[in-house]
CSV table of C-alpha atoms and ligand atoms in Angstrom, one decimal:
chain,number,residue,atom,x,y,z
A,23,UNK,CA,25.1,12.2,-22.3
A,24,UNK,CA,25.2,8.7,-23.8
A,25,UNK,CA,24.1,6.4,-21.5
A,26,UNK,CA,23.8,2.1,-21.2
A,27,UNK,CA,21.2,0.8,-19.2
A,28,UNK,CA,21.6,-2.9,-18.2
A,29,UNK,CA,18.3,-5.3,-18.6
A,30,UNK,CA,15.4,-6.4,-19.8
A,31,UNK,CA,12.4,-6.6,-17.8
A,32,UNK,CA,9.1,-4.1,-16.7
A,33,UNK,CA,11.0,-2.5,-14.7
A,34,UNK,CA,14.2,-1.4,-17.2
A,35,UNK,CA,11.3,-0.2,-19.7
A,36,UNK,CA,9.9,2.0,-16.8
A,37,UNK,CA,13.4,2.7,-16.1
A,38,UNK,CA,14.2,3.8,-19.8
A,39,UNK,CA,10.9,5.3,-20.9
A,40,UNK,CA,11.9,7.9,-18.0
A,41,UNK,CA,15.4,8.4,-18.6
A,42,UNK,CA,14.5,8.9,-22.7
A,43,UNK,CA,12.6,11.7,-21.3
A,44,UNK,CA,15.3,13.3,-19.8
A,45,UNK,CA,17.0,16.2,-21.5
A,46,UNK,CA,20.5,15.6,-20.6
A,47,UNK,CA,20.4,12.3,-22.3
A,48,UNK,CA,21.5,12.1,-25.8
A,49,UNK,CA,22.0,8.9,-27.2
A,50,UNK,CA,20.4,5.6,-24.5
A,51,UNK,CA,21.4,2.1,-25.2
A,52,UNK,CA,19.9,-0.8,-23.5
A,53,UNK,CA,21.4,-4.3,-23.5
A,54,UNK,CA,19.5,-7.1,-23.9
A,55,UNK,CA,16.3,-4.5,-23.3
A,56,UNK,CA,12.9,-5.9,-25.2
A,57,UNK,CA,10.4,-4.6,-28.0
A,58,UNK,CA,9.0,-1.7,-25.8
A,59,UNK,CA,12.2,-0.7,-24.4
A,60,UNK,CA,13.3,-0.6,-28.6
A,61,UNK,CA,11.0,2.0,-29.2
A,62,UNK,CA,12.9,4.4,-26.9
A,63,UNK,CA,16.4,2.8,-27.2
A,64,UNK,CA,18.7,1.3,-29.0
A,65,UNK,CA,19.1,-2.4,-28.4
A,66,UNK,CA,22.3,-4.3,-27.8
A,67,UNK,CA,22.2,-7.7,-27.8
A,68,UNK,CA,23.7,-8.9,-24.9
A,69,UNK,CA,22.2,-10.7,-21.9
A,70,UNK,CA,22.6,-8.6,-18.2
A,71,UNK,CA,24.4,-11.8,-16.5
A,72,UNK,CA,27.5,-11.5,-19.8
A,73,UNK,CA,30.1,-9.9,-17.7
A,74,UNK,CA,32.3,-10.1,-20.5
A,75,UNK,CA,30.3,-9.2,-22.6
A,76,UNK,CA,28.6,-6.2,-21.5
A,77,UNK,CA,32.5,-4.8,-20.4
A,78,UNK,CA,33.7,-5.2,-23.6
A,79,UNK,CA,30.5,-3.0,-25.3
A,80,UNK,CA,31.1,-0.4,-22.6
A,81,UNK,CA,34.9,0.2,-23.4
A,82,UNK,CA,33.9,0.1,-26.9
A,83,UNK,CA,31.0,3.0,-26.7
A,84,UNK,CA,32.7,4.5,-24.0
A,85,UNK,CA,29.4,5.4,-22.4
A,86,UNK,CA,29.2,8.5,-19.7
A,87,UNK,CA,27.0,6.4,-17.5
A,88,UNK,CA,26.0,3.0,-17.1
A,89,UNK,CA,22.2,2.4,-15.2
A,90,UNK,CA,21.8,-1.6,-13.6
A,91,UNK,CA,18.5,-2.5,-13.4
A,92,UNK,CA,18.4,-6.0,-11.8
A,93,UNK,CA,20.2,-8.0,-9.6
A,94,UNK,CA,22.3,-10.3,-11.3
A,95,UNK,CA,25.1,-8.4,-12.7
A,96,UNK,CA,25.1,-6.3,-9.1
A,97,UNK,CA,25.6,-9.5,-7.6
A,98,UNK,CA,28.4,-11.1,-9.9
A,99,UNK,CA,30.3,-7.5,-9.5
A,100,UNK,CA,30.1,-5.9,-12.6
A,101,UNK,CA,29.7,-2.3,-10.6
A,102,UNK,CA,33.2,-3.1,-9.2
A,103,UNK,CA,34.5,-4.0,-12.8
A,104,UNK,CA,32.7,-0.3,-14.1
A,105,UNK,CA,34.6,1.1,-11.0
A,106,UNK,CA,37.8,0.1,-11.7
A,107,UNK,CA,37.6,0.8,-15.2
A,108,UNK,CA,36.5,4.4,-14.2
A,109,UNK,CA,33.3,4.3,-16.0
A,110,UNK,CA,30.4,6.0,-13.8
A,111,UNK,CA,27.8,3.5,-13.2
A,112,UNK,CA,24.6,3.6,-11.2
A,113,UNK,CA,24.2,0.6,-8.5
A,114,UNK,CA,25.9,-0.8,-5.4
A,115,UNK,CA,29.2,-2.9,-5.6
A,116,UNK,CA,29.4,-6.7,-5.3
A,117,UNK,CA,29.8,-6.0,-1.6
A,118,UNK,CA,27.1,-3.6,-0.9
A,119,UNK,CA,24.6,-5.9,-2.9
A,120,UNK,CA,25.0,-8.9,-0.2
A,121,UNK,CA,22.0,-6.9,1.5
A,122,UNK,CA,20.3,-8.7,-1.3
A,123,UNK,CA,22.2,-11.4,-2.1
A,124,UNK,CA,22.5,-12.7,1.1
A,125,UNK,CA,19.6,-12.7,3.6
A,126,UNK,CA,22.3,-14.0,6.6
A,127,UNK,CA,24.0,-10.6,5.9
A,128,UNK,CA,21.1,-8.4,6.2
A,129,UNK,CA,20.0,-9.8,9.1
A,130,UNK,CA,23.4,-9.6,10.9
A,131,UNK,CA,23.3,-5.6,10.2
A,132,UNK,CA,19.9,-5.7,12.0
A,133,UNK,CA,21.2,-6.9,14.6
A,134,UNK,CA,24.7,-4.7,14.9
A,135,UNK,CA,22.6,-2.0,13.8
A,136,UNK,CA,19.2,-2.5,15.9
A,137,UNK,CA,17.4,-2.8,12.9
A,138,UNK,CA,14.0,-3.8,13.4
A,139,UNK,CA,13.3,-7.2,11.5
A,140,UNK,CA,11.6,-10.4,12.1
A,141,UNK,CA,13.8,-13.0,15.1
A,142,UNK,CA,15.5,-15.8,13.4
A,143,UNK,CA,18.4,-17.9,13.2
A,144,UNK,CA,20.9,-19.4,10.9
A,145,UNK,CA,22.0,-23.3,9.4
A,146,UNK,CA,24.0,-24.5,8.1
A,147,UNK,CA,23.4,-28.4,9.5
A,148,UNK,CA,20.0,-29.5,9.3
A,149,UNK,CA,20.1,-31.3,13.0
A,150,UNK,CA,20.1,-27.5,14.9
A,151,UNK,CA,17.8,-26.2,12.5
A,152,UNK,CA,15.1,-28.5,13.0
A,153,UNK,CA,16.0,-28.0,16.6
A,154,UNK,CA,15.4,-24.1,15.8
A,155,UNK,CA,12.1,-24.9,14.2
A,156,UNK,CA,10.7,-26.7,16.9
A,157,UNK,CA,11.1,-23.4,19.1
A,158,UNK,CA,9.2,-21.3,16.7
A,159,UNK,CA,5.5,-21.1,16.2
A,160,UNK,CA,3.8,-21.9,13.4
A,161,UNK,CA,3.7,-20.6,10.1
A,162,UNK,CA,7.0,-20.9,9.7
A,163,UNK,CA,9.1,-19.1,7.3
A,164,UNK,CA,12.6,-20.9,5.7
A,165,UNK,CA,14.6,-18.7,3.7
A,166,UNK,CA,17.4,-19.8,1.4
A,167,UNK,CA,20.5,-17.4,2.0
A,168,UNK,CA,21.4,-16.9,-1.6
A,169,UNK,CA,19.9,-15.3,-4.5
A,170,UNK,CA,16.7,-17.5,-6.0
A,171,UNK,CA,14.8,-16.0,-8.8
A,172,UNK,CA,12.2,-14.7,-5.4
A,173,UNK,CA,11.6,-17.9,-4.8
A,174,UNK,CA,13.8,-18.7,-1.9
A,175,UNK,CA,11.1,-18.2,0.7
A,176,UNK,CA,8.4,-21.0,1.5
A,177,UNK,CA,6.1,-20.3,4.3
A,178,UNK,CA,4.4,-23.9,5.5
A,179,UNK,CA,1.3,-24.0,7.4
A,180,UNK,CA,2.8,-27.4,9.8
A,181,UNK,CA,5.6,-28.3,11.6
A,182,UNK,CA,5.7,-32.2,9.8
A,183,UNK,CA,5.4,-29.4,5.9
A,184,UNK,CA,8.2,-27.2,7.2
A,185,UNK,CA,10.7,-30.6,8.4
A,186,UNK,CA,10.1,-31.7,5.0
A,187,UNK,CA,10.7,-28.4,3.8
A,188,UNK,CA,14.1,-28.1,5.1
A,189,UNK,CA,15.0,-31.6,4.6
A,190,UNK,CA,14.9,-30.4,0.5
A,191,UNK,CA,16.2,-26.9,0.8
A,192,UNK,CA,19.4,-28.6,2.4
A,193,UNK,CA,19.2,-31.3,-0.7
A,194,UNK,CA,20.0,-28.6,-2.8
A,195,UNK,CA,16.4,-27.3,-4.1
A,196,UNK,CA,17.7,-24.0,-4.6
A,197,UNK,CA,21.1,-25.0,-5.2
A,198,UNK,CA,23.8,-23.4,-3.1
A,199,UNK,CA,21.1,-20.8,-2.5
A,200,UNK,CA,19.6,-22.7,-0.2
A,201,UNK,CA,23.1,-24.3,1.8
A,202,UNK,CA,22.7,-22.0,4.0
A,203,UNK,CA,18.6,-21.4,5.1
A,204,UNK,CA,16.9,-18.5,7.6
A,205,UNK,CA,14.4,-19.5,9.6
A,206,UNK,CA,12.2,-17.0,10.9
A,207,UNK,CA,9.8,-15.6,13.0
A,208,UNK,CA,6.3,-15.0,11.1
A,209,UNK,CA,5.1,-11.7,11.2
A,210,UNK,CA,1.5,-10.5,10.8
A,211,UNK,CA,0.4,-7.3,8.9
A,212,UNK,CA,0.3,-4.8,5.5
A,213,UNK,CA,3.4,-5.4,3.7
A,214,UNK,CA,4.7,-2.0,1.4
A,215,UNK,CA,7.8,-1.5,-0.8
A,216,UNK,CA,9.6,1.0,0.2
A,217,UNK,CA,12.6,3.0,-2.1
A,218,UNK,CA,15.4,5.1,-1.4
A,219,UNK,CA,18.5,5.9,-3.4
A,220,UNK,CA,21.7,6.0,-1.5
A,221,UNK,CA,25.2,7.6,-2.7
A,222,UNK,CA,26.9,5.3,0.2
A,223,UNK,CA,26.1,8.3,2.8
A,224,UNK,CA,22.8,10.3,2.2
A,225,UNK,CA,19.5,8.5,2.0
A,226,UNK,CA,17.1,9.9,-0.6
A,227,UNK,CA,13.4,9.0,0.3
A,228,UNK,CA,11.7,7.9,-2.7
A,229,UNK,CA,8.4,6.4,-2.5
A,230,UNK,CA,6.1,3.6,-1.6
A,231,UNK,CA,3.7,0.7,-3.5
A,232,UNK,CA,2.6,-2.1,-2.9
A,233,UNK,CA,2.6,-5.3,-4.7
A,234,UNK,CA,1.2,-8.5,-5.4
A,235,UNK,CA,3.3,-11.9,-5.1
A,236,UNK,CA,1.0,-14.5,-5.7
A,237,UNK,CA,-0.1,-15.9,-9.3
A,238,UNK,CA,-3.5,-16.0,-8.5
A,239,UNK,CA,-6.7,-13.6,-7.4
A,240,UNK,CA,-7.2,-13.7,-3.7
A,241,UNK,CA,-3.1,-13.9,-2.9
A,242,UNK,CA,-3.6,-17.5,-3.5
A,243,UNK,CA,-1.1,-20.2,-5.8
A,244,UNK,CA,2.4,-19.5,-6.1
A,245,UNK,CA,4.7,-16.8,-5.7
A,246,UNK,CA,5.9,-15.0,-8.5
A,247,UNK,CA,8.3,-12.1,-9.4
A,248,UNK,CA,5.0,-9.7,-8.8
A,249,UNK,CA,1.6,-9.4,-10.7
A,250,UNK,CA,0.6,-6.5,-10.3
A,251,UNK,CA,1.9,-3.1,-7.8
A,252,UNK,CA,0.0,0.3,-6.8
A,253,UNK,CA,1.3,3.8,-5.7
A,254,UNK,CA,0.2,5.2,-3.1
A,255,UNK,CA,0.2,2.4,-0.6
A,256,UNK,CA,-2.5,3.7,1.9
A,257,UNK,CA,-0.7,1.9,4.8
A,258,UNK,CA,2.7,4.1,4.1
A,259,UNK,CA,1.6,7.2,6.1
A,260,UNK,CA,3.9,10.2,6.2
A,261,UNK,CA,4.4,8.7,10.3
A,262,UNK,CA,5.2,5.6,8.4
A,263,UNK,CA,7.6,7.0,6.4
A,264,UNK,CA,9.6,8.9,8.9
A,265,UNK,CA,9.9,5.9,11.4
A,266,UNK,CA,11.3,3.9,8.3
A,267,UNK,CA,14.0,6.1,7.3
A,268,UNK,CA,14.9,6.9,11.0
A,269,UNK,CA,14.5,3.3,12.3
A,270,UNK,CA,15.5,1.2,8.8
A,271,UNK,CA,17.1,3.3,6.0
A,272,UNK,CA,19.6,5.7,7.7
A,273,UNK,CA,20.8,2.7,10.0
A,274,UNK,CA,21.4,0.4,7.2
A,275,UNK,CA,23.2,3.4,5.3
A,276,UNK,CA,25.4,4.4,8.4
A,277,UNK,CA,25.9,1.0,9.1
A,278,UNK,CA,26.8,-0.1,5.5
A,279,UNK,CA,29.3,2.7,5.1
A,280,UNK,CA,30.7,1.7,8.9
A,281,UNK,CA,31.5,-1.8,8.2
A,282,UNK,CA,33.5,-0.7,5.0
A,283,UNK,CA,30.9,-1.2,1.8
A,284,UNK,CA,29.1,1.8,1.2
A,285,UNK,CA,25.5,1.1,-0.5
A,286,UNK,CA,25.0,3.0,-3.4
A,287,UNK,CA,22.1,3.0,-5.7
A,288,UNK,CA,18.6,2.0,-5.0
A,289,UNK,CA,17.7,0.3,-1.5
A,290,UNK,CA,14.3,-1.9,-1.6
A,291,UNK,CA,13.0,-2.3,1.5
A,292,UNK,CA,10.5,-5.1,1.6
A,293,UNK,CA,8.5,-3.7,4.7
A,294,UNK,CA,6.0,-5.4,7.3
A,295,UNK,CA,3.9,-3.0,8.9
A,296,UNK,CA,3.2,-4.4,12.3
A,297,UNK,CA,1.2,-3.7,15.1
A,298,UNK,CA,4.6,-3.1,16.7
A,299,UNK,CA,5.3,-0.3,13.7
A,300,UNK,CA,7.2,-1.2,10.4
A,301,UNK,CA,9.7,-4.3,10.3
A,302,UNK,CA,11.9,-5.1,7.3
A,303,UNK,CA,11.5,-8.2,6.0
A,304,UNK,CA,14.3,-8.2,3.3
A,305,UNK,CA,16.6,-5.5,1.1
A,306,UNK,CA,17.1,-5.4,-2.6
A,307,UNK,CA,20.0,-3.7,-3.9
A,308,UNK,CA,17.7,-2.7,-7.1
A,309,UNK,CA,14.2,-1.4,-7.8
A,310,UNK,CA,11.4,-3.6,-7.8
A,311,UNK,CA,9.4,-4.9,-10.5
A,312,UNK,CA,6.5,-4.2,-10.7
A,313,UNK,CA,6.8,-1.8,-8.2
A,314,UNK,CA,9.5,0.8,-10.6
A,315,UNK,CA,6.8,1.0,-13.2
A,316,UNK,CA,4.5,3.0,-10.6
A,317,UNK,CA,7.0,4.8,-9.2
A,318,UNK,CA,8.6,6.1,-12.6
A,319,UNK,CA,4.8,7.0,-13.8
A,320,UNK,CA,4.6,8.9,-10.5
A,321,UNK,CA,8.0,10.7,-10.4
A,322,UNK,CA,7.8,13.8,-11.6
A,323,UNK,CA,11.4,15.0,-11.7
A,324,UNK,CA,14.3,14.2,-13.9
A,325,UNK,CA,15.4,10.8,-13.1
A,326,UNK,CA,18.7,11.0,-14.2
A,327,UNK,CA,20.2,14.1,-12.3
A,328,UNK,CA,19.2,12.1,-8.9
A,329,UNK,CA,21.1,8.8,-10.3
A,330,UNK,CA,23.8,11.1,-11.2
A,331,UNK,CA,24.3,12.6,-7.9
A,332,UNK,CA,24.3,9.6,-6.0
A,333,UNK,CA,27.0,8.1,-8.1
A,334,UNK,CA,28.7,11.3,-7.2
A,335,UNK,CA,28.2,11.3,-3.8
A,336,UNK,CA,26.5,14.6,-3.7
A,337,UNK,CA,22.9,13.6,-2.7
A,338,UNK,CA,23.0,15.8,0.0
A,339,UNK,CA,22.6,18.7,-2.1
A,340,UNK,CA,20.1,17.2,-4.5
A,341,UNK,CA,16.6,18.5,-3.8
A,342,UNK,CA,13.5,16.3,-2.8
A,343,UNK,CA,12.3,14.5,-6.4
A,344,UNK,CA,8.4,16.1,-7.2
A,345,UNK,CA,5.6,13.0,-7.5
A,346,UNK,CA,2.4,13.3,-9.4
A,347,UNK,CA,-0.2,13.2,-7.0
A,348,UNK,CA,-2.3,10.5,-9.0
A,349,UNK,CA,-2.5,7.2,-8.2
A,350,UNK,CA,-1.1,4.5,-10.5
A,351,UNK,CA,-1.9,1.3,-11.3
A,352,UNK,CA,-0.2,-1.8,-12.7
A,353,UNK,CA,-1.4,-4.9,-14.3
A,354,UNK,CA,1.1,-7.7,-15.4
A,355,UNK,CA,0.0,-10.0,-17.8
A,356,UNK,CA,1.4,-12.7,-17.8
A,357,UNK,CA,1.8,-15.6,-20.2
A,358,UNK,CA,-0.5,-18.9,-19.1
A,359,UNK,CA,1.4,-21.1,-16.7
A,360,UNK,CA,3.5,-18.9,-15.6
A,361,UNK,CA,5.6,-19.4,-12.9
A,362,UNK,CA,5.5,-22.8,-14.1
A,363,UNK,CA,6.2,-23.5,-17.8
A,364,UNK,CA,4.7,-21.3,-20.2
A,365,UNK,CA,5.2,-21.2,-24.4
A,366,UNK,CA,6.9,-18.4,-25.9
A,367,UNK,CA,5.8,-16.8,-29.5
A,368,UNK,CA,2.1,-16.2,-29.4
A,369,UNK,CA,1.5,-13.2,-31.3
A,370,UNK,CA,-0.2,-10.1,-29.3
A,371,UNK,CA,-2.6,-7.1,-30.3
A,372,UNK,CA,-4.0,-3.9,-29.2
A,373,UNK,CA,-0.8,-2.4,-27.5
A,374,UNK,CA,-0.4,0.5,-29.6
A,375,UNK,CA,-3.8,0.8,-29.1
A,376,UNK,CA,-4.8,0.9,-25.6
A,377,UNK,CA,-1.1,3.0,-25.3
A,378,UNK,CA,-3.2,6.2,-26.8
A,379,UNK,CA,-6.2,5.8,-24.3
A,380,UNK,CA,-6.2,8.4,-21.1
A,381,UNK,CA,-3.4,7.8,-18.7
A,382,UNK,CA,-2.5,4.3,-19.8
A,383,UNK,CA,1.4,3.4,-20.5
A,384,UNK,CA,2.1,0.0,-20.9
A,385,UNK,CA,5.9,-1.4,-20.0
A,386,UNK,CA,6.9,-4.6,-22.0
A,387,UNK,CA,8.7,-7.3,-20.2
A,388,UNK,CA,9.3,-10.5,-22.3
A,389,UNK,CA,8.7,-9.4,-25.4
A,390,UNK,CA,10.4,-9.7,-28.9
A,391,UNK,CA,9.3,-8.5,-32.3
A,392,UNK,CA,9.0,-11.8,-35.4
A,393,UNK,CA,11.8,-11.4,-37.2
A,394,UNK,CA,9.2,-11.5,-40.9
A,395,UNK,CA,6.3,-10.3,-39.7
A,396,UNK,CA,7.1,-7.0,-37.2
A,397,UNK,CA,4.2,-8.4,-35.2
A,398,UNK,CA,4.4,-8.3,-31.3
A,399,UNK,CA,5.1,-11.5,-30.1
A,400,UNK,CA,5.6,-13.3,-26.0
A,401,UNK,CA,9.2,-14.0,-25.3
A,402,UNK,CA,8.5,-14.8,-21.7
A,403,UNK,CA,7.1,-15.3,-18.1
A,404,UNK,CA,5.9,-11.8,-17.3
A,405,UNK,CA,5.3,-10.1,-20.4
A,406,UNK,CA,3.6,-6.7,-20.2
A,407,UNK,CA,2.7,-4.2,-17.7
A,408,UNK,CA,-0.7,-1.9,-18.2
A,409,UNK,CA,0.2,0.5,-16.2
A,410,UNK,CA,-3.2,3.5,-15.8
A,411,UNK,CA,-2.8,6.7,-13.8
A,412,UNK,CA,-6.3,8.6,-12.4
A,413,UNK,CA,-8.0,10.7,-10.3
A,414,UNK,CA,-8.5,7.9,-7.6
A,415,UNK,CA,-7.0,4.5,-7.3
A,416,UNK,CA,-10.6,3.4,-8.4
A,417,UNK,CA,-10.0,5.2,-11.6
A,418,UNK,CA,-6.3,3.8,-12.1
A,419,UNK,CA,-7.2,0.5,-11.6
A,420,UNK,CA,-10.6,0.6,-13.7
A,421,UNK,CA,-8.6,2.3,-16.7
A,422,UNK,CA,-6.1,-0.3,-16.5
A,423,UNK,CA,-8.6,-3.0,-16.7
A,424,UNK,CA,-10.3,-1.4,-19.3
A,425,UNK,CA,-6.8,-1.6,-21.3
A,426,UNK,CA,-6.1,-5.0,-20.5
A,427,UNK,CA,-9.2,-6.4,-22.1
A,428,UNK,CA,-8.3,-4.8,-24.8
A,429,UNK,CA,-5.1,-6.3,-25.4
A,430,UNK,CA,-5.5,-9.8,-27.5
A,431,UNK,CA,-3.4,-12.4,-26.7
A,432,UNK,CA,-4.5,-16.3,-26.0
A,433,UNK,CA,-2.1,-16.6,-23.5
A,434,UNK,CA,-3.1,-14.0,-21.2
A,435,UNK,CA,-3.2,-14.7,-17.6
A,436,UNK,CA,-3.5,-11.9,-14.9
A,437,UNK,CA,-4.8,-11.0,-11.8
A,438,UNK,CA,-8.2,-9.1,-11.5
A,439,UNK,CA,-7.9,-8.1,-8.2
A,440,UNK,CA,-4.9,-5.6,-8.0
A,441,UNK,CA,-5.6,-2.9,-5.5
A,442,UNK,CA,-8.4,-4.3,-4.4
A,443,UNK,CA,-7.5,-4.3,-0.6
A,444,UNK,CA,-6.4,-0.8,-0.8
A,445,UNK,CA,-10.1,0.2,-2.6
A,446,UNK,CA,-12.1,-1.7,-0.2
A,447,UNK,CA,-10.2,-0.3,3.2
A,448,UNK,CA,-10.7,3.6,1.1
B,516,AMP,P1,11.1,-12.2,0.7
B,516,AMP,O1,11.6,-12.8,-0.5
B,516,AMP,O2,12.1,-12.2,1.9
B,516,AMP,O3,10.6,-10.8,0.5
B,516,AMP,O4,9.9,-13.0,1.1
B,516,AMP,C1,8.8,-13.2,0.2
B,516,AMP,C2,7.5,-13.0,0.9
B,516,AMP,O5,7.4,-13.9,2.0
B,516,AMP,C3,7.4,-11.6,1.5
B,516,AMP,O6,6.9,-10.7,0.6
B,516,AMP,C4,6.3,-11.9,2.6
B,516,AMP,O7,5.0,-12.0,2.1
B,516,AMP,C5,6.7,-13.3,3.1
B,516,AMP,N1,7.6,-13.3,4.2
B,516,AMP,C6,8.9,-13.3,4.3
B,516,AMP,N2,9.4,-13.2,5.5
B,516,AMP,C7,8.3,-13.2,6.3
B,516,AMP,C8,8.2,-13.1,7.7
B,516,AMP,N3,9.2,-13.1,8.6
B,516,AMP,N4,6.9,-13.0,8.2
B,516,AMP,C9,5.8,-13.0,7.4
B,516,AMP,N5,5.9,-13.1,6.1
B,516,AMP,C10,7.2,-13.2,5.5
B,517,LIG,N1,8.4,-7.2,-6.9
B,517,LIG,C1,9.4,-7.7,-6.0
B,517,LIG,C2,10.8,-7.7,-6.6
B,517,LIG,O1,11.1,-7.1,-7.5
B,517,LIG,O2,11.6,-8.5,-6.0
């Protein structure tokens, strides 16, 4: 088969280092992709938010399938546009995708659905919502609505931080993101990533990691797009798992496919594991990054007959994907700054390297190769994943280590703690 797959990041390399592997695939193309994803693809250069762009290549190559990787394109339609033209594509439709794009919309389905998620309410006027607020307990948690780069949620400690708070998400701080803001009910526990692939009926159980948000060791700084993820998560017990598809997954499916936009492609569930048993706390319409690159290192079957059946609508007869038992686990490195500003262009060594030591695979994310020189260079925020398998977690996490100090680069910033809850509560 000749196959596109739309993106650029960690989680499109994990995405196409898999699907290279697969023997049905002939010829893979990957638009705008990065320098690791080149070494298993063929690059086109077009960005994943050029609808025009990326419509035009695909009537051109006349692909058999077309894989999305992140949000962007879902959410600006181009599934629908694939649809229409007949092409099969991998991914939910504009529609399906507002379980991402908007957090209002999820949480309505919770409710029609009985979907266990955290109380809240929604504004649109900032007078009721400060009323709201003053109801709630502290922390509280203000969402913006729209899509925001996984930014759009701020968490203050105060009810004076979280006034001010809403007085500059309705100002425009996330643009019209943030005209319309959640506030929510704060809830306590282990959060998990959970993933499933739907073909707008059937829920596929995938499985679990956990990941990192903040910048900095000890969950502390900003949030970013993820520093670092694990598989296994500890806390995702088989019980787990069944109350989640029974409770979360299959609702959202049935309820999705009720109200007239069947979801199909991969469902995220960002999961709180209460006290009370798991609660969602929000849906992507895509897989996570960091969290894919674990999950492809652990998935043992073909990737591309299960995408292929749920664009088909026949994951009912698909049978249960095989994992690798081995735990996996992922470093980002990041360049220094990041989420703030960050330079681009510093050269990097020791990938091809550390890529040959025991169960190590690293995943690019922003990076390019110098035009001249050939030489690996940082072309943005996140940059590469070390990604280890071993025995243990202990060993993942200590082989991944192991290759990240040998990876040199001046700009290198990570996290030194990944997995570290899950080691010390082992
Ligand atoms: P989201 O983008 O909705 O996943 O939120 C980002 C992060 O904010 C989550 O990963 C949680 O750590 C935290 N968060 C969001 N909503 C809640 C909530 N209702 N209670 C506690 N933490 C939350
Ligand atoms: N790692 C969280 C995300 O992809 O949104």
């Amino acid at each position: 088969m000749k196959l596109l797959l739309i993106g650029s990041g960690g989680r499109e390399h994990a995405l196409a280092w898999k699907l290279a592997q697969s023997p049905l695939v002939e010829t893979l193309h990957c638009a705008p992709g990065n320098a690791g994803i080149a070494e298993v693809a063929d690059i086109v250069d077009i960005k994943a938010d050029d609808m025009i762009g990326l419509i035009a290549l695909i009537q051109r190559e006349a692909y058999d399938f077309v894989v999305v990787g992140p949000e962007q394109p879902l959410a600006m339609g181009l599934v629908d546009a694939l649809n229409d033209m007949g092409v099969r594509t991998f991914g939910p439709t504009q529609a399906a995708a507002q379980l991402e794009s908007s957090k209002a919309f999820t949480k309505a389905l919770c409710d029609k659905y009985k979907i266990p998620t955290a109380a809240y309410g929604v504004f649109t006027d900032i007078k009721e919502a400060k009323a709201f607020l003053k109801t709630m307990k502290a922390p509280y948690v203000l969402k913006a609505d729209g899509l925001a780069a996984g930014k759009g949620v701020v968490i203050p400690e105060t009810l004076k931080d979280a006034e001010a708070e809403l007085k500059e998400f309705f100002s425009g701080k996330f643009g019209d993101a943030s005209k319309t803001v959640l506030i929510e009910e704060f809830m306590h526990g282990q959060e998990a990533s959970f993933f499933a692939i739907s073909d707008g009926k059937t829920a596929l159980p995938l499985i679990a990691a956990q990941d990192h948000k903040r910048a900095f060791d000890g969950d502390k700084g900003p949030n970013t797009g993820g520093m670092g993820a694990y598989s296994p998560a500890p806390v995702f017990t088989n019980e787990i798992l069944a109350t989640v598809m029974e409770k979360i997954i299959q609702p959202t499916i049935y309820g999705m496919a009720k109200d007239g936009h069947p979801f199909k492609g991969v469902l995220f569930a960002g999961l709180m594991i209460t006290k009370d048993g798991p609660k969602l706390i929000e849906y992507n319409a895509r897989f996570g990054d960091p969290e894919c690159q674990v999950v492809m290192r652990r998935l043992q079957s073909d990737l591309l007959p299960i995408l292929l059946a749920a664009e088909a609508g026949e994951l009912d007869k698909a049978e249960a994907p095989a994992w690798f038992e081995e735990p996996v686990a992922n470093v980002v490195l990041a360049a220094k700054g990041y989420p703030g500003d960050y330079k681009k262009g510093s050269i990097i060594n020791g990938v091809e390297e550390v890529n040959e030591k025991d169960g190590v695979v690293v995943f690019h994310a922003g990076t390019r190769r110098g035009k001249n020189c050939g030489k690996l260079k940082a072309n943005g925020g996140r940059v590469l994943n070390v990604t280890a398998s071993g025995e243990t977690l202990e060993e993942a996490v200590e082989r991944a280590y192991d290759a990240v100090e040998n990876i040199k680069w001046s700009q290198k910033q990570f996290r030194t703690d990944i997995a570290h809850h899950a080691l010390m509560s082992s």
